[in-house]
Coordinates of N, CA, C and O in Angstrom, one line a residue:
S1 N 21.3 31.5 5.5 CA 21.9 31.0 4.2 C 23.4 30.7 4.4 O 24.0 31.4 5.2
K2 N 23.9 29.9 3.6 CA 25.3 29.5 3.6 C 26.2 30.6 3.2 O 25.8 31.3 2.2
T3 N 27.3 30.8 3.8 CA 28.3 31.8 3.3 C 28.8 31.3 2.0 O 28.8 30.1 1.6
H4 N 29.4 32.2 1.2 CA 30.1 31.9 0.0 C 31.2 30.8 0.2 O 31.3 29.9 -0.7
L5 N 31.9 30.9 1.3 CA 32.9 30.0 1.6 C 32.4 28.5 1.8 O 32.9 27.6 1.2
E6 N 31.3 28.5 2.5 CA 30.7 27.2 2.8 C 30.2 26.5 1.5 O 30.2 25.3 1.4
K7 N 29.7 27.3 0.5 CA 29.2 26.8 -0.7 C 30.3 26.1 -1.5 O 30.1 25.2 -2.3
R8 N 31.5 26.6 -1.3 CA 32.7 26.1 -2.1 C 33.3 24.8 -1.5 O 34.2 24.2 -2.0
K9 N 32.9 24.4 -0.3 CA 33.4 23.3 0.4 C 33.1 22.0 -0.4 O 32.0 21.9 -1.0
I10 N 34.0 21.1 -0.4 CA 33.9 19.8 -1.1 C 34.1 18.6 -0.1 O 34.7 18.8 0.9
E11 N 33.6 17.5 -0.6 CA 33.9 16.3 0.1 C 35.4 15.9 0.0 O 36.0 16.3 -1.0
K12 N 35.9 15.1 0.9 CA 37.3 14.7 0.7 C 37.5 13.8 -0.4 O 36.8 12.8 -0.5
P13 N 38.4 14.1 -1.4 CA 38.6 13.2 -2.5 C 39.2 11.9 -2.1 O 40.0 11.9 -1.2
L14 N 38.8 10.9 -2.8 CA 39.4 9.6 -2.6 C 40.7 9.5 -3.4 O 40.8 10.0 -4.5
I15 N 41.8 8.9 -2.8 CA 43.0 8.7 -3.6 C 43.1 7.2 -4.0 O 42.6 6.3 -3.3
S16 N 43.8 7.0 -5.1 CA 44.0 5.6 -5.6 C 45.0 4.9 -4.7 O 45.8 5.5 -3.9
N17 N 44.9 3.6 -4.8 CA 45.9 2.7 -4.0 C 47.3 3.1 -4.4 O 48.2 3.0 -3.6
D18 N 47.5 3.3 -5.7 CA 48.9 3.7 -6.2 C 49.4 5.0 -5.5 O 50.5 5.0 -5.1
R19 N 48.5 5.9 -5.5 CA 48.8 7.2 -4.8 C 49.1 7.0 -3.4 O 50.1 7.5 -2.8
A20 N 48.3 6.2 -2.7 CA 48.5 5.9 -1.3 C 49.9 5.2 -1.1 O 50.6 5.5 -0.1
E21 N 50.2 4.3 -2.0 CA 51.6 3.6 -1.9 C 52.7 4.6 -2.1 O 53.7 4.5 -1.4
E22 N 52.6 5.5 -3.1 CA 53.5 6.5 -3.3 C 53.8 7.4 -2.1 O 54.9 7.7 -1.7
I23 N 52.7 7.8 -1.5 CA 52.7 8.7 -0.3 C 53.5 7.9 0.8 O 54.4 8.4 1.5
N24 N 53.1 6.7 1.0 CA 53.7 5.8 2.0 C 55.2 5.6 1.8 O 56.0 5.7 2.7
E25 N 55.6 5.4 0.5 CA 57.0 5.2 0.2 C 57.8 6.5 0.5 O 59.0 6.4 1.0
I26 N 57.3 7.6 0.2 CA 58.0 8.9 0.5 C 58.1 9.0 2.0 O 59.2 9.5 2.5
L27 N 57.1 8.7 2.8 CA 57.2 8.9 4.2 C 58.2 7.9 4.9 O 58.9 8.3 5.7
V28 N 58.1 6.7 4.4 CA 59.0 5.6 4.9 C 60.5 5.9 4.7 O 61.3 5.7 5.5
N29 N 60.7 6.5 3.5 CA 62.1 6.9 3.1 C 62.5 8.3 3.4 O 63.5 8.9 2.9
Y30 N 61.7 9.0 4.1 CA 61.8 10.5 4.3 C 63.1 10.8 4.9 O 63.5 10.3 5.9
N31 N 63.8 11.8 4.3 CA 65.2 12.2 4.8 C 65.3 13.7 4.8 O 66.3 14.3 4.3
N32 N 64.3 14.4 5.4 CA 64.4 15.8 5.6 C 64.4 16.7 4.4 O 64.8 17.8 4.4
E33 N 63.9 16.1 3.3 CA 63.8 16.9 2.1 C 62.6 17.7 2.1 O 61.6 17.4 2.7
E34 N 62.6 18.8 1.3 CA 61.3 19.6 1.1 C 60.3 18.9 0.3 O 60.7 18.2 -0.7
L35 N 59.1 18.9 0.7 CA 58.0 18.3 -0.1 C 56.9 19.3 -0.4 O 56.7 20.2 0.4
L36 N 56.3 19.0 -1.5 CA 55.0 19.7 -1.8 C 53.9 18.8 -1.3 O 53.8 17.7 -1.7
I37 N 53.2 19.2 -0.2 CA 52.2 18.4 0.4 C 50.8 19.0 0.0 O 50.5 20.2 0.2
T38 N 50.0 18.1 -0.6 CA 48.6 18.4 -0.9 C 47.8 17.7 0.1 O 47.9 16.5 0.2
Y39 N 46.9 18.4 0.8 CA 46.1 17.8 1.8 C 44.7 18.4 1.9 O 44.4 19.5 1.3
Y40 N 43.8 17.7 2.5 CA 42.4 18.1 2.6 C 42.2 18.6 4.0 O 42.7 18.1 5.0
E41 N 41.5 19.8 4.2 CA 41.3 20.3 5.4 C 39.9 21.1 5.5 O 39.8 22.1 4.8
E42 N 39.0 20.6 6.3 CA 37.7 21.2 6.5 C 37.0 21.7 5.2 O 36.6 22.8 5.2
G43 N 37.0 20.9 4.2 CA 36.2 21.2 3.0 C 37.0 21.8 1.9 O 36.5 22.0 0.8
F44 N 38.3 22.0 2.1 CA 39.2 22.6 1.1 C 40.5 21.8 0.8 O 40.9 21.1 1.7
I45 N 40.9 21.8 -0.4 CA 42.2 21.2 -0.7 C 43.3 22.3 -0.6 O 43.2 23.4 -1.2
K46 N 44.3 22.0 0.1 CA 45.4 23.0 0.4 C 46.7 22.4 0.0 O 46.9 21.2 -0.1
E47 N 47.7 23.3 -0.3 CA 49.1 22.9 -0.6 C 50.0 23.7 0.2 O 49.8 24.9 0.5
T48 N 51.1 23.1 0.6 CA 52.2 23.7 1.2 C 53.5 23.1 0.9 O 53.6 21.9 0.6
I49 N 54.6 23.9 0.8 CA 55.9 23.3 0.6 C 56.6 23.4 1.9 O 56.7 24.5 2.5
T50 N 57.1 22.3 2.4 CA 57.6 22.3 3.7 C 58.4 21.0 4.0 O 58.4 20.1 3.2
R51 N 59.2 21.0 5.0 CA 59.8 19.7 5.6 C 58.8 19.1 6.6 O 57.9 19.8 7.0
I52 N 59.1 17.9 6.9 CA 58.3 17.3 8.0 C 59.1 17.2 9.2 O 60.3 16.7 9.2
E53 N 58.6 17.7 10.3 CA 59.3 17.6 11.6 C 59.4 16.2 12.2 O 60.4 15.7 12.6
S54 N 58.2 15.6 12.2 CA 58.2 14.2 12.7 C 56.9 13.5 12.2 O 55.9 14.2 11.8
I55 N 57.0 12.2 12.1 CA 55.9 11.4 11.7 C 55.4 10.5 12.9 O 56.3 9.8 13.5
N56 N 54.2 10.6 13.3 CA 53.7 9.8 14.4 C 52.9 8.7 13.9 O 51.7 8.9 13.4
I57 N 53.4 7.5 13.9 CA 52.7 6.3 13.3 C 51.5 6.0 14.2 O 50.5 5.6 13.6
Y58 N 51.6 6.1 15.5 CA 50.5 5.7 16.4 C 49.3 6.6 16.2 O 48.2 6.1 16.1
N59 N 49.5 7.9 16.2 CA 48.4 8.9 16.0 C 48.0 9.1 14.5 O 47.1 9.7 14.2
K60 N 48.9 8.5 13.6 CA 48.8 8.7 12.2 C 48.7 10.2 11.8 O 47.8 10.6 11.1
T61 N 49.8 10.9 12.3 CA 49.8 12.3 12.0 C 51.2 12.7 11.5 O 52.3 12.0 11.8
L62 N 51.3 13.8 10.8 CA 52.6 14.5 10.5 C 52.6 15.7 11.3 O 51.7 16.5 11.4
L63 N 53.8 16.1 11.8 CA 54.0 17.4 12.5 C 54.9 18.2 11.5 O 56.0 17.7 11.1
L64 N 54.5 19.4 11.2 CA 55.3 20.3 10.4 C 56.1 21.2 11.2 O 55.8 21.4 12.4
P65 N 57.2 21.8 10.6 CA 58.0 22.8 11.3 C 57.2 24.0 12.0 O 57.6 24.5 13.0
N66 N 56.1 24.4 11.3 CA 55.3 25.5 11.9 C 54.3 25.0 13.0 O 53.5 25.7 13.4
K67 N 54.5 23.8 13.4 CA 53.8 23.1 14.5 C 52.3 22.7 14.1 O 51.6 22.3 14.9
K68 N 52.1 22.8 12.8 CA 50.8 22.3 12.3 C 50.9 20.8 12.2 O 51.9 20.2 11.9
T69 N 49.7 20.2 12.6 CA 49.6 18.7 12.5 C 48.7 18.3 11.4 O 47.5 18.9 11.3
L70 N 49.1 17.4 10.6 CA 48.2 16.9 9.5 C 47.9 15.4 9.7 O 48.8 14.6 10.1
L71 N 46.7 15.0 9.6 CA 46.3 13.6 9.6 C 46.8 12.9 8.4 O 46.6 13.4 7.3
L72 N 47.4 11.8 8.5 CA 47.8 11.0 7.3 C 46.7 10.7 6.4 O 46.8 10.7 5.2
S73 N 45.5 10.5 7.0 CA 44.3 10.2 6.2 C 43.8 11.4 5.4 O 43.0 11.3 4.4
N74 N 44.3 12.6 5.7 CA 44.0 13.8 4.9 C 45.0 14.1 3.8 O 44.8 15.1 3.0
L75 N 46.1 13.4 3.7 CA 47.1 13.6 2.7 C 46.5 13.2 1.3 O 46.0 12.1 1.2
L76 N 46.6 14.0 0.3 CA 46.2 13.7 -1.0 C 47.4 13.4 -2.0 O 47.3 12.7 -2.9
N77 N 48.5 14.1 -1.7 CA 49.7 13.9 -2.5 C 50.9 14.4 -1.8 O 50.8 15.4 -1.1
L78 N 52.0 13.7 -2.0 CA 53.3 14.2 -1.6 C 54.3 14.2 -2.8 O 54.3 13.2 -3.5
E79 N 55.0 15.2 -3.0 CA 56.0 15.3 -4.1 C 57.3 15.8 -3.5 O 57.3 16.8 -2.8
R80 N 58.4 15.1 -3.9 CA 59.7 15.6 -3.6 C 60.0 16.9 -4.5 O 59.7 16.8 -5.6
I81 N 60.5 17.9 -3.9 CA 60.7 19.1 -4.6 C 62.0 19.1 -5.4 O 62.1 19.5 -6.6
N82 N 63.1 18.6 -4.8 CA 64.4 18.5 -5.5 C 64.7 17.2 -6.1 O 64.3 16.2 -5.6

């Protein structure tokens, strides 16, 4: 039988074109500010407040200072903190 955790897993939410454009705009103009990043990972929606170490356009990934890599396609929201 499925574990309690597996039962709570969800499909990746779709984001609107407007949201996708907002995310893109923040990434294009990114200037080392702290962001609240909402992202999808293995069935769960997660949030973290962090800076972005680097943006890899070819792999379509973000590298965070803790060396975690996020796929751009898994980003659900970016918000500037300050």
